[in-house]
Coordinates of C-alpha atoms in Angstrom, one line a residue:
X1 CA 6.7 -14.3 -9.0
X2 CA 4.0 -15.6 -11.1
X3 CA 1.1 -14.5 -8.5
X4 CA 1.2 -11.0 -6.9
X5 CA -1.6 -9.8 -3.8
X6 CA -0.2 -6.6 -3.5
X7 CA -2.8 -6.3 -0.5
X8 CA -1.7 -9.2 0.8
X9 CA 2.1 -8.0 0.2
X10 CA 1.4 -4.5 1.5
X11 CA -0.2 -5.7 5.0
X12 CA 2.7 -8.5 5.3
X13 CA 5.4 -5.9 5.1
X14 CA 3.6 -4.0 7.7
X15 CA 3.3 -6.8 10.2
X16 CA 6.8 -7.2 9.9
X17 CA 7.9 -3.1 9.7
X18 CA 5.7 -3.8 13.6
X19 CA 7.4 -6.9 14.3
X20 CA 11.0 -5.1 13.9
X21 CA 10.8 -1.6 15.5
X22 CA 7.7 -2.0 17.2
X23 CA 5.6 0.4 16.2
X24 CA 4.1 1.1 12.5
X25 CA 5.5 2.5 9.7
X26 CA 5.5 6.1 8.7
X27 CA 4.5 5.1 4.8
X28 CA 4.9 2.5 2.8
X29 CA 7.2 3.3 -0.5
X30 CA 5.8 1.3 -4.1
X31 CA 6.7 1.9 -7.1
X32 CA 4.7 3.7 -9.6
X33 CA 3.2 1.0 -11.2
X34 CA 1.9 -0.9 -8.1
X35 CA 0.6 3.1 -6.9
X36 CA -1.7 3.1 -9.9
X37 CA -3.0 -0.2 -9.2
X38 CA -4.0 0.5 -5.7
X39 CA -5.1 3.8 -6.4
X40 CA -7.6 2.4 -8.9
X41 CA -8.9 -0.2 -6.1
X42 CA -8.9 2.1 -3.5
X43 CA -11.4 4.5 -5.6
X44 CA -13.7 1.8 -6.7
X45 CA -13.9 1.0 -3.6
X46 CA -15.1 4.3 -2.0
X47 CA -17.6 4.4 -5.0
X48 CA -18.9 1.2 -4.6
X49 CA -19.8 2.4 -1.0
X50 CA -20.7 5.1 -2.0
X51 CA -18.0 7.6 -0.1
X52 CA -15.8 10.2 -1.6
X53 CA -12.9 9.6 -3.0
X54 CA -9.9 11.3 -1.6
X55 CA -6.9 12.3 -3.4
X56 CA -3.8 10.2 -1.2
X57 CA -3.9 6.4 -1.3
X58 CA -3.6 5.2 2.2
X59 CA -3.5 1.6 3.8
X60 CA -6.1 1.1 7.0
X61 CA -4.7 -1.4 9.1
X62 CA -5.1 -2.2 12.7
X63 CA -2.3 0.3 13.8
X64 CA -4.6 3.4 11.7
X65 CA -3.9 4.9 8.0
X66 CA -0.7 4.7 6.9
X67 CA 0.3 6.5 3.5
X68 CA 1.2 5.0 0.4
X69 CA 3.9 7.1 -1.7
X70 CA 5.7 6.5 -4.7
X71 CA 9.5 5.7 -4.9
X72 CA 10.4 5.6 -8.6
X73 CA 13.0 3.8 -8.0
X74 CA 11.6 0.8 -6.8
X75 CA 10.3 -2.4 -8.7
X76 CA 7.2 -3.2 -9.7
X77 CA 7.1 -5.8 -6.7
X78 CA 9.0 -3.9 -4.0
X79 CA 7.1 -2.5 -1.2
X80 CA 9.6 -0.7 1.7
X81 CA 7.8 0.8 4.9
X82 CA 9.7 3.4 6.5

């Protein structure tokens, strides 16, 4: 894959988690390096609007926060809601 949105990715695998039991997921599993990455742009994000930043990396999408949580043994590009 030579172009990676792991936004993009995270929401889509949502959408379809919703599409297939009908209902969101509990979390969404990533690997360790793609937990880093959105950790990083979640906290610049909160400072750049000037909000605290908490310590758990969570996704807001239209169905409320769902959890991000590391699964080591996951690729860098896998992303599996559960």
């Amino acid at each position: 894959m030579e172009w990676f949105d792991a936004f993009d990715e995270v929401f889509a695998s949502v959408e379809r988690y919703v599409a297939d039991h009908g209902k969101a997921p509990k979390e969404v599993c990533v690997s360790p390096t793609l937990y880093t990455w959105l950790a990083e742009l979640q906290r610049e994000s909160t400072v750049l609007h000037g909000l605290p930043y908490g310590e758990f990396v969570t996704l807001d999408t239209p169905y409320g926060a769902i959890p991000i949580a590391i699964d080591e043994h996951l690729g860098p590009f896998e992303i599996i809601p559960q």
